[in-house]
mmCIF file with all atom_site columns, C-alpha atoms in Angstrom:
data_model
loop_
_atom_site.group_PDB
_atom_site.id
_atom_site.type_symbol
_atom_site.label_atom_id
_atom_site.label_alt_id
_atom_site.label_comp_id
_atom_site.label_asym_id
_atom_site.label_entity_id
_atom_site.label_seq_id
_atom_site.pdbx_PDB_ins_code
_atom_site.Cartn_x
_atom_site.Cartn_y
_atom_site.Cartn_z
_atom_site.occupancy
_atom_site.B_iso_or_equiv
_atom_site.pdbx_formal_charge
_atom_site.auth_seq_id
_atom_site.auth_comp_id
_atom_site.auth_asym_id
_atom_site.auth_atom_id
_atom_site.pdbx_PDB_model_num
ATOM 1   C CA . MET A 1 1   ? 0.000   0.000   0.000  1.00 0.00 ? 81  MET A CA 1
ATOM 2   C CA . THR A 1 2   ? 1.346   3.464   -0.934 1.00 0.00 ? 82  THR A CA 1
ATOM 3   C CA . LEU A 1 3   ? 1.052   6.635   1.167  1.00 0.00 ? 83  LEU A CA 1
ATOM 4   C CA . ASP A 1 4   ? -1.726  7.962   -1.043 1.00 0.00 ? 84  ASP A CA 1
ATOM 5   C CA . GLY A 1 5   ? -3.856  4.906   -0.334 1.00 0.00 ? 85  GLY A CA 1
ATOM 6   C CA . GLY A 1 6   ? -3.050  3.133   -3.545 1.00 0.00 ? 86  GLY A CA 1
ATOM 7   C CA . THR A 1 7   ? -1.550  -0.308  -3.914 1.00 0.00 ? 87  THR A CA 1
ATOM 8   C CA . THR A 1 8   ? 1.458   -1.721  -5.603 1.00 0.00 ? 88  THR A CA 1
ATOM 9   C CA . ALA A 1 9   ? 2.116   -5.153  -6.924 1.00 0.00 ? 89  ALA A CA 1
ATOM 10  C CA . GLU A 1 10  ? 4.401   -5.833  -4.033 1.00 0.00 ? 90  GLU A CA 1
ATOM 11  C CA . SER A 1 11  ? 2.001   -4.709  -1.266 1.00 0.00 ? 91  SER A CA 1
ATOM 12  C CA . PRO A 1 12  ? -1.113  -6.825  -0.690 1.00 0.00 ? 92  PRO A CA 1
ATOM 13  C CA . VAL A 1 13  ? -4.502  -5.291  0.091  1.00 0.00 ? 93  VAL A CA 1
ATOM 14  C CA . VAL A 1 14  ? -5.268  -5.369  3.828  1.00 0.00 ? 94  VAL A CA 1
ATOM 15  C CA . ASP A 1 15  ? -8.843  -5.762  5.082  1.00 0.00 ? 95  ASP A CA 1
ATOM 16  C CA . VAL A 1 16  ? -9.045  -3.082  7.785  1.00 0.00 ? 96  VAL A CA 1
ATOM 17  C CA . THR A 1 17  ? -12.206 -4.583  9.309  1.00 0.00 ? 97  THR A CA 1
ATOM 18  C CA . SER A 1 18  ? -10.203 -7.661  10.359 1.00 0.00 ? 98  SER A CA 1
ATOM 19  C CA . LEU A 1 19  ? -8.076  -5.463  12.641 1.00 0.00 ? 99  LEU A CA 1
ATOM 20  C CA . LYS A 1 20  ? -11.021 -4.415  14.867 1.00 0.00 ? 100 LYS A CA 1
ATOM 21  C CA . THR A 1 21  ? -11.136 -5.683  18.450 1.00 0.00 ? 101 THR A CA 1
ATOM 22  C CA . PRO A 1 22  ? -13.444 -8.703  18.654 1.00 0.00 ? 102 PRO A CA 1
ATOM 23  C CA . PRO A 1 23  ? -16.546 -8.195  20.820 1.00 0.00 ? 103 PRO A CA 1
ATOM 24  C CA . ALA A 1 24  ? -16.163 -9.201  24.466 1.00 0.00 ? 104 ALA A CA 1
ATOM 25  C CA . LYS A 1 25  ? -17.797 -12.423 25.519 1.00 0.00 ? 105 LYS A CA 1
ATOM 26  C CA . GLN A 1 26  ? -20.956 -12.006 27.561 1.00 0.00 ? 106 GLN A CA 1
ATOM 27  C CA . TRP A 1 27  ? -20.949 -13.484 31.072 1.00 0.00 ? 107 TRP A CA 1
ATOM 28  C CA . ILE A 1 28  ? -23.935 -15.713 31.718 1.00 0.00 ? 108 ILE A CA 1
ATOM 29  C CA . VAL A 1 29  ? -24.115 -16.950 35.310 1.00 0.00 ? 109 VAL A CA 1
ATOM 30  C CA . THR A 1 30  ? -27.147 -19.030 36.168 1.00 0.00 ? 110 THR A CA 1
ATOM 31  C CA . SER A 1 31  ? -28.528 -19.259 39.697 1.00 0.00 ? 111 SER A CA 1
ATOM 32  C CA . SER A 1 32  ? -28.207 -22.532 41.567 1.00 0.00 ? 112 SER A CA 1
ATOM 33  C CA . VAL A 1 33  ? -31.252 -24.502 42.669 1.00 0.00 ? 113 VAL A CA 1
ATOM 34  C CA . THR A 1 34  ? -30.312 -23.802 46.291 1.00 0.00 ? 114 THR A CA 1
ATOM 35  C CA . SER A 1 35  ? -30.239 -20.030 45.781 1.00 0.00 ? 115 SER A CA 1
ATOM 36  C CA . VAL A 1 36  ? -33.557 -20.048 43.920 1.00 0.00 ? 116 VAL A CA 1
ATOM 37  C CA . ASN A 1 37  ? -35.177 -22.056 46.717 1.00 0.00 ? 117 ASN A CA 1
ATOM 38  C CA . THR A 1 38  ? -33.806 -19.783 49.467 1.00 0.00 ? 118 THR A CA 1
ATOM 39  C CA . ILE A 1 39  ? -36.559 -17.282 50.202 1.00 0.00 ? 119 ILE A CA 1
ATOM 40  C CA . ASN A 1 40  ? -36.757 -15.055 53.267 1.00 0.00 ? 120 ASN A CA 1
ATOM 41  C CA . PRO A 1 41  ? -40.279 -13.573 53.279 1.00 0.00 ? 121 PRO A CA 1
ATOM 42  C CA . ILE A 1 42  ? -39.550 -11.105 56.086 1.00 0.00 ? 122 ILE A CA 1
ATOM 43  C CA . ARG A 1 43  ? -36.575 -9.569  54.263 1.00 0.00 ? 123 ARG A CA 1
ATOM 44  C CA . ARG A 1 44  ? -38.569 -9.560  51.037 1.00 0.00 ? 124 ARG A CA 1
ATOM 45  C CA . ILE A 1 45  ? -41.330 -7.489  52.680 1.00 0.00 ? 125 ILE A CA 1
ATOM 46  C CA . VAL A 1 46  ? -39.139 -5.141  54.728 1.00 0.00 ? 126 VAL A CA 1
ATOM 47  C CA . GLU A 1 47  ? -36.620 -4.372  51.984 1.00 0.00 ? 127 GLU A CA 1
ATOM 48  C CA . GLY A 1 48  ? -39.403 -3.783  49.459 1.00 0.00 ? 128 GLY A CA 1
ATOM 49  C CA . MET A 1 49  ? -41.448 -1.368  51.585 1.00 0.00 ? 129 MET A CA 1
ATOM 50  C CA . THR A 1 50  ? -41.933 2.065   50.052 1.00 0.00 ? 130 THR A CA 1
ATOM 51  C CA . ALA A 1 51  ? -44.554 3.527   52.414 1.00 0.00 ? 131 ALA A CA 1
ATOM 52  C CA . VAL A 1 52  ? -43.822 7.054   53.612 1.00 0.00 ? 132 VAL A CA 1
ATOM 53  C CA . PRO A 1 53  ? -44.518 7.542   57.347 1.00 0.00 ? 133 PRO A CA 1
ATOM 54  C CA . ASN A 1 54  ? -46.847 10.240  58.589 1.00 0.00 ? 134 ASN A CA 1
ATOM 55  C CA . PRO A 1 55  ? -44.564 13.145  59.598 1.00 0.00 ? 135 PRO A CA 1
ATOM 56  C CA . ASP A 1 56  ? -47.060 14.237  62.265 1.00 0.00 ? 136 ASP A CA 1
ATOM 57  C CA . LYS A 1 57  ? -46.891 10.946  64.171 1.00 0.00 ? 137 LYS A CA 1
ATOM 58  C CA . GLN A 1 58  ? -44.088 9.053   65.854 1.00 0.00 ? 138 GLN A CA 1
ATOM 59  C CA . MET A 1 59  ? -43.363 5.780   64.079 1.00 0.00 ? 139 MET A CA 1
ATOM 60  C CA . ILE A 1 60  ? -43.471 2.550   66.049 1.00 0.00 ? 140 ILE A CA 1
ATOM 61  C CA . HIS A 1 61  ? -41.236 0.063   64.235 1.00 0.00 ? 141 HIS A CA 1
ATOM 62  C CA . LEU A 1 62  ? -42.654 -3.464  64.230 1.00 0.00 ? 142 LEU A CA 1
ATOM 63  C CA . SER A 1 63  ? -40.736 -4.821  61.252 1.00 0.00 ? 143 SER A CA 1
ATOM 64  C CA . LEU A 1 64  ? -37.460 -5.922  62.834 1.00 0.00 ? 144 LEU A CA 1
ATOM 65  C CA . GLY A 1 65  ? -37.110 -8.060  65.952 1.00 0.00 ? 145 GLY A CA 1
ATOM 66  C CA . ASP A 1 66  ? -33.818 -6.551  67.072 1.00 0.00 ? 146 ASP A CA 1
ATOM 67  C CA . PRO A 1 67  ? -34.134 -4.477  70.269 1.00 0.00 ? 147 PRO A CA 1
ATOM 68  C CA . THR A 1 68  ? -30.536 -3.281  70.040 1.00 0.00 ? 148 THR A CA 1
ATOM 69  C CA . VAL A 1 69  ? -31.434 -1.127  67.020 1.00 0.00 ? 149 VAL A CA 1
ATOM 70  C CA . PHE A 1 70  ? -33.499 1.044   69.341 1.00 0.00 ? 150 PHE A CA 1
ATOM 71  C CA . GLY A 1 71  ? -30.961 1.169   72.176 1.00 0.00 ? 151 GLY A CA 1
ATOM 72  C CA . ASN A 1 72  ? -32.526 -1.613  74.228 1.00 0.00 ? 152 ASN A CA 1
ATOM 73  C CA . TYR A 1 73  ? -31.011 -4.787  75.681 1.00 0.00 ? 153 TYR A CA 1
ATOM 74  C CA . PRO A 1 74  ? -27.368 -3.661  75.913 1.00 0.00 ? 154 PRO A CA 1
ATOM 75  C CA . PRO A 1 75  ? -24.776 -6.387  76.564 1.00 0.00 ? 155 PRO A CA 1
ATOM 76  C CA . PRO A 1 76  ? -23.683 -6.780  80.205 1.00 0.00 ? 156 PRO A CA 1
ATOM 77  C CA . HIS A 1 77  ? -20.419 -5.176  81.273 1.00 0.00 ? 157 HIS A CA 1
ATOM 78  C CA . GLU A 1 78  ? -18.952 -8.623  81.944 1.00 0.00 ? 158 GLU A CA 1
ATOM 79  C CA . ALA A 1 79  ? -19.440 -9.565  78.296 1.00 0.00 ? 159 ALA A CA 1
ATOM 80  C CA . ILE A 1 80  ? -17.922 -6.318  77.025 1.00 0.00 ? 160 ILE A CA 1
ATOM 81  C CA . GLU A 1 81  ? -14.912 -6.631  79.330 1.00 0.00 ? 161 GLU A CA 1
ATOM 82  C CA . GLY A 1 82  ? -14.458 -10.275 78.373 1.00 0.00 ? 162 GLY A CA 1
ATOM 83  C CA . ILE A 1 83  ? -14.390 -9.447  74.660 1.00 0.00 ? 163 ILE A CA 1
ATOM 84  C CA . VAL A 1 84  ? -11.953 -6.548  75.187 1.00 0.00 ? 164 VAL A CA 1
ATOM 85  C CA . ASP A 1 85  ? -9.641  -8.726  77.298 1.00 0.00 ? 165 ASP A CA 1
ATOM 86  C CA . ALA A 1 86  ? -9.712  -11.499 74.703 1.00 0.00 ? 166 ALA A CA 1
ATOM 87  C CA . VAL A 1 87  ? -8.823  -9.124  71.864 1.00 0.00 ? 167 VAL A CA 1
ATOM 88  C CA . GLN A 1 88  ? -6.079  -7.346  73.784 1.00 0.00 ? 168 GLN A CA 1
ATOM 89  C CA . SER A 1 89  ? -4.508  -10.612 74.927 1.00 0.00 ? 169 SER A CA 1
ATOM 90  C CA . GLY A 1 90  ? -3.718  -11.528 71.330 1.00 0.00 ? 170 GLY A CA 1
ATOM 91  C CA . LYS A 1 91  ? -4.424  -15.185 72.108 1.00 0.00 ? 171 LYS A CA 1
ATOM 92  C CA . SER A 1 92  ? -7.813  -15.458 70.401 1.00 0.00 ? 172 SER A CA 1
ATOM 93  C CA . ASN A 1 93  ? -7.366  -13.509 67.190 1.00 0.00 ? 173 ASN A CA 1
ATOM 94  C CA . GLY A 1 94  ? -6.884  -16.516 64.913 1.00 0.00 ? 174 GLY A CA 1
ATOM 95  C CA . TYR A 1 95  ? -9.065  -19.390 63.778 1.00 0.00 ? 175 TYR A CA 1
ATOM 96  C CA . ALA A 1 96  ? -11.076 -21.035 66.545 1.00 0.00 ? 176 ALA A CA 1
ATOM 97  C CA . PRO A 1 97  ? -11.997 -24.743 66.581 1.00 0.00 ? 177 PRO A CA 1
ATOM 98  C CA . SER A 1 98  ? -14.983 -25.409 64.347 1.00 0.00 ? 178 SER A CA 1
ATOM 99  C CA . ASN A 1 99  ? -17.177 -26.322 67.318 1.00 0.00 ? 179 ASN A CA 1
ATOM 100 C CA . GLY A 1 100 ? -15.927 -23.478 69.554 1.00 0.00 ? 180 GLY A CA 1
ATOM 101 C CA . TYR A 1 101 ? -13.197 -23.084 72.138 1.00 0.00 ? 181 TYR A CA 1
ATOM 102 C CA . LYS A 1 102 ? -13.206 -25.828 74.749 1.00 0.00 ? 182 LYS A CA 1
ATOM 103 C CA . GLU A 1 103 ? -13.299 -23.336 77.623 1.00 0.00 ? 183 GLU A CA 1
ATOM 104 C CA . ALA A 1 104 ? -16.417 -21.720 76.189 1.00 0.00 ? 184 ALA A CA 1
ATOM 105 C CA . ARG A 1 105 ? -18.093 -25.080 75.598 1.00 0.00 ? 185 ARG A CA 1
ATOM 106 C CA . GLU A 1 106 ? -17.261 -26.142 79.147 1.00 0.00 ? 186 GLU A CA 1
ATOM 107 C CA . ALA A 1 107 ? -18.876 -22.963 80.490 1.00 0.00 ? 187 ALA A CA 1
ATOM 108 C CA . VAL A 1 108 ? -22.059 -23.588 78.472 1.00 0.00 ? 188 VAL A CA 1
ATOM 109 C CA . ALA A 1 109 ? -22.187 -27.223 79.569 1.00 0.00 ? 189 ALA A CA 1
ATOM 110 C CA . GLU A 1 110 ? -21.790 -26.230 83.212 1.00 0.00 ? 190 GLU A CA 1
ATOM 111 C CA . MET A 1 111 ? -24.646 -23.740 82.896 1.00 0.00 ? 191 MET A CA 1
ATOM 112 C CA . ILE A 1 112 ? -27.218 -26.108 81.334 1.00 0.00 ? 192 ILE A CA 1
ATOM 113 C CA . THR A 1 113 ? -26.302 -29.490 82.819 1.00 0.00 ? 193 THR A CA 1
ATOM 114 C CA . VAL A 1 114 ? -28.667 -31.105 85.336 1.00 0.00 ? 194 VAL A CA 1
ATOM 115 C CA . GLU A 1 115 ? -28.315 -34.232 87.428 1.00 0.00 ? 195 GLU A CA 1
ATOM 116 C CA . THR A 1 116 ? -30.808 -36.226 85.368 1.00 0.00 ? 196 THR A CA 1
ATOM 117 C CA . SER A 1 117 ? -29.327 -35.086 82.027 1.00 0.00 ? 197 SER A CA 1
ATOM 118 C CA . PRO A 1 118 ? -25.602 -34.351 82.413 1.00 0.00 ? 198 PRO A CA 1
ATOM 119 C CA . VAL A 1 119 ? -23.965 -32.330 79.633 1.00 0.00 ? 199 VAL A CA 1
ATOM 120 C CA . THR A 1 120 ? -20.244 -32.074 78.872 1.00 0.00 ? 200 THR A CA 1
ATOM 121 C CA . ALA A 1 121 ? -18.224 -29.834 76.579 1.00 0.00 ? 201 ALA A CA 1
ATOM 122 C CA . ASP A 1 122 ? -18.212 -32.635 73.973 1.00 0.00 ? 202 ASP A CA 1
ATOM 123 C CA . ASP A 1 123 ? -22.007 -32.262 73.694 1.00 0.00 ? 203 ASP A CA 1
ATOM 124 C CA . ILE A 1 124 ? -21.788 -28.556 72.829 1.00 0.00 ? 204 ILE A CA 1
ATOM 125 C CA . CYS A 1 125 ? -21.300 -26.979 69.400 1.00 0.00 ? 205 CYS A CA 1
ATOM 126 C CA . LEU A 1 126 ? -21.063 -23.186 69.318 1.00 0.00 ? 206 LEU A CA 1
ATOM 127 C CA . ALA A 1 127 ? -22.298 -21.345 66.233 1.00 0.00 ? 207 ALA A CA 1
ATOM 128 C CA . CYS A 1 128 ? -22.240 -17.792 64.888 1.00 0.00 ? 208 CYS A CA 1
ATOM 129 C CA . GLY A 1 129 ? -25.701 -16.771 66.080 1.00 0.00 ? 209 GLY A CA 1
ATOM 130 C CA . CYS A 1 130 ? -29.025 -18.573 66.334 1.00 0.00 ? 210 CYS A CA 1
ATOM 131 C CA . SER A 1 131 ? -29.671 -18.622 62.592 1.00 0.00 ? 211 SER A CA 1
ATOM 132 C CA . ASP A 1 132 ? -26.353 -20.337 61.933 1.00 0.00 ? 212 ASP A CA 1
ATOM 133 C CA . ALA A 1 133 ? -27.073 -22.875 64.686 1.00 0.00 ? 213 ALA A CA 1
ATOM 134 C CA . LEU A 1 134 ? -30.509 -23.654 63.221 1.00 0.00 ? 214 LEU A CA 1
ATOM 135 C CA . ASN A 1 135 ? -29.072 -23.983 59.720 1.00 0.00 ? 215 ASN A CA 1
ATOM 136 C CA . LEU A 1 136 ? -26.404 -26.395 60.998 1.00 0.00 ? 216 LEU A CA 1
ATOM 137 C CA . ALA A 1 137 ? -28.979 -28.457 62.892 1.00 0.00 ? 217 ALA A CA 1
ATOM 138 C CA . ILE A 1 138 ? -31.340 -28.775 59.928 1.00 0.00 ? 218 ILE A CA 1
ATOM 139 C CA . THR A 1 139 ? -28.457 -29.593 57.561 1.00 0.00 ? 219 THR A CA 1
ATOM 140 C CA . VAL A 1 140 ? -27.202 -32.329 59.887 1.00 0.00 ? 220 VAL A CA 1
ATOM 141 C CA . LEU A 1 141 ? -30.606 -33.906 60.530 1.00 0.00 ? 221 LEU A CA 1
ATOM 142 C CA . ALA A 1 142 ? -32.411 -33.908 57.190 1.00 0.00 ? 222 ALA A CA 1
ATOM 143 C CA . ASN A 1 143 ? -31.826 -34.931 53.573 1.00 0.00 ? 223 ASN A CA 1
ATOM 144 C CA . PRO A 1 144 ? -33.703 -33.677 50.496 1.00 0.00 ? 224 PRO A CA 1
ATOM 145 C CA . GLY A 1 145 ? -37.166 -35.239 50.523 1.00 0.00 ? 225 GLY A CA 1
ATOM 146 C CA . ASP A 1 146 ? -37.330 -35.518 54.327 1.00 0.00 ? 226 ASP A CA 1
ATOM 147 C CA . ASN A 1 147 ? -39.667 -33.310 56.343 1.00 0.00 ? 227 ASN A CA 1
ATOM 148 C CA . ILE A 1 148 ? -39.448 -31.240 59.505 1.00 0.00 ? 228 ILE A CA 1
ATOM 149 C CA . LEU A 1 149 ? -42.384 -30.105 61.628 1.00 0.00 ? 229 LEU A CA 1
ATOM 150 C CA . MET A 1 150 ? -42.602 -26.472 62.733 1.00 0.00 ? 230 MET A CA 1
ATOM 151 C CA . PRO A 1 151 ? -45.175 -24.248 64.474 1.00 0.00 ? 231 PRO A CA 1
ATOM 152 C CA . ARG A 1 152 ? -47.900 -22.165 62.855 1.00 0.00 ? 232 ARG A CA 1
ATOM 153 C CA . PRO A 1 153 ? -47.809 -19.236 63.502 1.00 0.00 ? 233 PRO A CA 1
ATOM 154 C CA . GLY A 1 154 ? -44.040 -19.228 63.708 1.00 0.00 ? 234 GLY A CA 1
ATOM 155 C CA . PHE A 1 155 ? -40.825 -17.589 62.612 1.00 0.00 ? 235 PHE A CA 1
ATOM 156 C CA . SER A 1 156 ? -40.231 -17.874 58.864 1.00 0.00 ? 236 SER A CA 1
ATOM 157 C CA . ILE A 1 157 ? -36.493 -18.650 58.986 1.00 0.00 ? 237 ILE A CA 1
ATOM 158 C CA . TYR A 1 158 ? -37.127 -22.376 59.608 1.00 0.00 ? 238 TYR A CA 1
ATOM 159 C CA . LYS A 1 159 ? -38.992 -22.687 56.314 1.00 0.00 ? 239 LYS A CA 1
ATOM 160 C CA . THR A 1 160 ? -36.271 -20.663 54.575 1.00 0.00 ? 240 THR A CA 1
ATOM 161 C CA . PHE A 1 161 ? -33.552 -23.097 55.650 1.00 0.00 ? 241 PHE A CA 1
ATOM 162 C CA . CYS A 1 162 ? -35.637 -26.165 54.797 1.00 0.00 ? 242 CYS A CA 1
ATOM 163 C CA . GLY A 1 163 ? -36.549 -24.821 51.369 1.00 0.00 ? 243 GLY A CA 1
ATOM 164 C CA . SER A 1 164 ? -32.926 -24.188 50.409 1.00 0.00 ? 244 SER A CA 1
ATOM 165 C CA . LEU A 1 165 ? -32.042 -27.787 51.328 1.00 0.00 ? 245 LEU A CA 1
ATOM 166 C CA . GLY A 1 166 ? -35.001 -29.456 49.609 1.00 0.00 ? 246 GLY A CA 1
ATOM 167 C CA . VAL A 1 167 ? -36.563 -30.415 52.963 1.00 0.00 ? 247 VAL A CA 1
ATOM 168 C CA . GLU A 1 168 ? -40.347 -30.267 53.245 1.00 0.00 ? 248 GLU A CA 1
ATOM 169 C CA . SER A 1 169 ? -41.800 -27.909 55.876 1.00 0.00 ? 249 SER A CA 1
ATOM 170 C CA . ARG A 1 170 ? -44.877 -29.214 57.688 1.00 0.00 ? 250 ARG A CA 1
ATOM 171 C CA . HIS A 1 171 ? -46.713 -26.788 59.938 1.00 0.00 ? 251 HIS A CA 1
ATOM 172 C CA . TYR A 1 172 ? -48.583 -27.898 63.036 1.00 0.00 ? 252 TYR A CA 1
ATOM 173 C CA . ASP A 1 173 ? -51.151 -25.562 64.589 1.00 0.00 ? 253 ASP A CA 1
ATOM 174 C CA . CYS A 1 174 ? -50.793 -23.630 67.832 1.00 0.00 ? 254 CYS A CA 1
ATOM 175 C CA . LEU A 1 175 ? -54.044 -22.905 69.661 1.00 0.00 ? 255 LEU A CA 1
ATOM 176 C CA . PRO A 1 176 ? -54.893 -19.241 70.433 1.00 0.00 ? 256 PRO A CA 1
ATOM 177 C CA . SER A 1 177 ? -57.601 -20.359 72.864 1.00 0.00 ? 257 SER A CA 1
ATOM 178 C CA . ARG A 1 178 ? -54.940 -22.120 74.970 1.00 0.00 ? 258 ARG A CA 1
ATOM 179 C CA . SER A 1 179 ? -52.267 -19.397 75.016 1.00 0.00 ? 259 SER A CA 1
ATOM 180 C CA . TRP A 1 180 ? -50.800 -20.738 71.773 1.00 0.00 ? 260 TRP A CA 1
ATOM 181 C CA . GLU A 1 181 ? -50.002 -24.199 73.080 1.00 0.00 ? 261 GLU A CA 1
ATOM 182 C CA . VAL A 1 182 ? -49.199 -26.863 70.496 1.00 0.00 ? 262 VAL A CA 1
ATOM 183 C CA . ASP A 1 183 ? -52.134 -28.767 69.002 1.00 0.00 ? 263 ASP A CA 1
ATOM 184 C CA . ILE A 1 184 ? -50.507 -32.104 69.771 1.00 0.00 ? 264 ILE A CA 1
ATOM 185 C CA . GLU A 1 185 ? -53.160 -34.140 67.946 1.00 0.00 ? 265 GLU A CA 1
ATOM 186 C CA . HIS A 1 186 ? -52.558 -32.155 64.786 1.00 0.00 ? 266 HIS A CA 1
ATOM 187 C CA . MET A 1 187 ? -48.786 -32.353 65.269 1.00 0.00 ? 267 MET A CA 1
ATOM 188 C CA . THR A 1 188 ? -48.766 -36.149 65.565 1.00 0.00 ? 268 THR A CA 1
ATOM 189 C CA . SER A 1 189 ? -50.980 -36.471 62.460 1.00 0.00 ? 269 SER A CA 1
ATOM 190 C CA . LEU A 1 190 ? -48.186 -34.929 60.370 1.00 0.00 ? 270 LEU A CA 1
ATOM 191 C CA . ILE A 1 191 ? -45.507 -37.411 61.426 1.00 0.00 ? 271 ILE A CA 1
ATOM 192 C CA . ASP A 1 192 ? -44.431 -40.107 58.976 1.00 0.00 ? 272 ASP A CA 1
ATOM 193 C CA . ASP A 1 193 ? -41.328 -42.166 58.197 1.00 0.00 ? 273 ASP A CA 1
ATOM 194 C CA . LYS A 1 194 ? -39.690 -39.117 56.535 1.00 0.00 ? 274 LYS A CA 1
ATOM 195 C CA . THR A 1 195 ? -40.013 -36.862 59.594 1.00 0.00 ? 275 THR A CA 1
ATOM 196 C CA . ARG A 1 196 ? -36.594 -35.968 60.959 1.00 0.00 ? 276 ARG A CA 1
ATOM 197 C CA . ALA A 1 197 ? -37.318 -33.321 63.593 1.00 0.00 ? 277 ALA A CA 1
ATOM 198 C CA . ILE A 1 198 ? -39.954 -31.260 65.342 1.00 0.00 ? 278 ILE A CA 1
ATOM 199 C CA . ILE A 1 199 ? -39.117 -27.609 65.942 1.00 0.00 ? 279 ILE A CA 1
ATOM 200 C CA . VAL A 1 200 ? -40.720 -26.307 69.133 1.00 0.00 ? 280 VAL A CA 1
ATOM 201 C CA . VAL A 1 201 ? -40.302 -22.598 69.839 1.00 0.00 ? 281 VAL A CA 1
ATOM 202 C CA . ASN A 1 202 ? -40.507 -21.777 73.529 1.00 0.00 ? 282 ASN A CA 1
ATOM 203 C CA . PRO A 1 203 ? -40.961 -18.946 74.452 1.00 0.00 ? 283 PRO A CA 1
ATOM 204 C CA . SER A 1 204 ? -43.002 -18.504 71.306 1.00 0.00 ? 284 SER A CA 1
ATOM 205 C CA . ASN A 1 205 ? -41.979 -16.235 68.467 1.00 0.00 ? 285 ASN A CA 1
ATOM 206 C CA . PRO A 1 206 ? -44.152 -14.374 67.501 1.00 0.00 ? 286 PRO A CA 1
ATOM 207 C CA . CYS A 1 207 ? -46.899 -15.146 70.041 1.00 0.00 ? 287 CYS A CA 1
ATOM 208 C CA . GLY A 1 208 ? -44.912 -14.624 73.240 1.00 0.00 ? 288 GLY A CA 1
ATOM 209 C CA . SER A 1 209 ? -46.372 -17.605 75.101 1.00 0.00 ? 289 SER A CA 1
ATOM 210 C CA . ASN A 1 210 ? -44.295 -19.714 77.483 1.00 0.00 ? 290 ASN A CA 1
ATOM 211 C CA . PHE A 1 211 ? -45.129 -23.420 77.767 1.00 0.00 ? 291 PHE A CA 1
ATOM 212 C CA . SER A 1 212 ? -45.562 -25.155 81.099 1.00 0.00 ? 292 SER A CA 1
ATOM 213 C CA . ARG A 1 213 ? -43.398 -28.128 82.022 1.00 0.00 ? 293 ARG A CA 1
ATOM 214 C CA . GLU A 1 214 ? -46.441 -30.376 81.674 1.00 0.00 ? 294 GLU A CA 1
ATOM 215 C CA . HIS A 1 215 ? -47.120 -29.206 78.130 1.00 0.00 ? 295 HIS A CA 1
ATOM 216 C CA . ILE A 1 216 ? -43.498 -29.720 77.092 1.00 0.00 ? 296 ILE A CA 1
ATOM 217 C CA . LEU A 1 217 ? -43.652 -33.271 78.435 1.00 0.00 ? 297 LEU A CA 1
ATOM 218 C CA . ASP A 1 218 ? -46.880 -33.823 76.479 1.00 0.00 ? 298 ASP A CA 1
ATOM 219 C CA . ILE A 1 219 ? -45.103 -32.696 73.294 1.00 0.00 ? 299 ILE A CA 1
ATOM 220 C CA . ILE A 1 220 ? -42.305 -35.195 73.925 1.00 0.00 ? 300 ILE A CA 1
ATOM 221 C CA . LYS A 1 221 ? -44.827 -37.968 74.583 1.00 0.00 ? 301 LYS A CA 1
ATOM 222 C CA . GLY A 1 222 ? -46.543 -37.086 71.310 1.00 0.00 ? 302 GLY A CA 1
ATOM 223 C CA . ARG A 1 223 ? -43.522 -38.363 69.386 1.00 0.00 ? 303 ARG A CA 1
ATOM 224 C CA . SER A 1 224 ? -42.678 -41.228 71.772 1.00 0.00 ? 304 SER A CA 1
ATOM 225 C CA . ASN A 1 225 ? -43.097 -43.859 69.039 1.00 0.00 ? 305 ASN A CA 1
ATOM 226 C CA . CYS A 1 226 ? -40.835 -42.046 66.578 1.00 0.00 ? 306 CYS A CA 1
ATOM 227 C CA . ASN A 1 227 ? -37.050 -42.056 66.417 1.00 0.00 ? 307 ASN A CA 1
ATOM 228 C CA . PHE A 1 228 ? -36.167 -38.434 65.645 1.00 0.00 ? 308 PHE A CA 1
ATOM 229 C CA . PHE A 1 229 ? -35.076 -35.242 67.358 1.00 0.00 ? 309 PHE A CA 1
ATOM 230 C CA . VAL A 1 230 ? -37.192 -32.636 69.071 1.00 0.00 ? 310 VAL A CA 1
ATOM 231 C CA . SER A 1 231 ? -35.517 -29.241 68.686 1.00 0.00 ? 311 SER A CA 1
ATOM 232 C CA . PHE A 1 232 ? -36.387 -26.594 71.260 1.00 0.00 ? 312 PHE A CA 1
ATOM 233 C CA . ASN A 1 233 ? -35.462 -23.075 70.214 1.00 0.00 ? 313 ASN A CA 1
#
C-alpha cells in the first residue's frame, strides 16, 4: 500500500475490518437450585417497603425483631470486658476450633447441665448466632425429601432453611384459645417415616407464650413412638 492509499504489486490489500477488536464475551451466570429455593419472606417485605410515614406521628417500628437497634437490651459489662480482654490478649485472634473453644463449651455445659441429664463440653457446638445454629442443625438432621415439623404461627427462617435444602416444611397448629399451646393431635398427624425433627419454639416467636413443664412433656410424649429429634429453640 502506498502513502496515497493506492496499492502496488508488491504490497497486498489489507482488510481493515479484520483489525477491529473482537466483541467481548458475555458473562452468563445461572442461579443454583439452592439459591432459587432460598426465600426469606420477612426480608422480602421489609426491603421492598416504600410507604412514607406520617410526619405528624411518631413511628413505632414493628418490622425488625432486634431491640438493640433502638438502644434496648445492651450487653452486660462482663461480656464487654471479656471481649476486650480477649482481643487485647492476642491469644484469640486466629481461627477457633470449628465447634468453639473448649473453655467456652465447658462454660455452656456447666450452665445447662442437670443431674438427670448431664452435659459435657463434647455435647456442645457453638455457632455464629441462632440462625447459623438452626441452619447447621437442619443440615445435619435432614436430607432432600425428608420433612421437619414447625409451628404455625411461627418464625419464617425455619422454612427458609428447609426450602434451600429441599426439605419439606410441615406446619402444626398452635391454639390461640390455649395461650398458643401446640395442638398435639394435629402435630402427631403430620408425622411419617420421613419426619426428621420437630421444631418447638418456647418462648413462642411471635406469640410470646411460654409453655408449662407439663405441656413440654406432652409434646415429647406425642412423638414417643418415633425415632427423631425434638428441637427446642
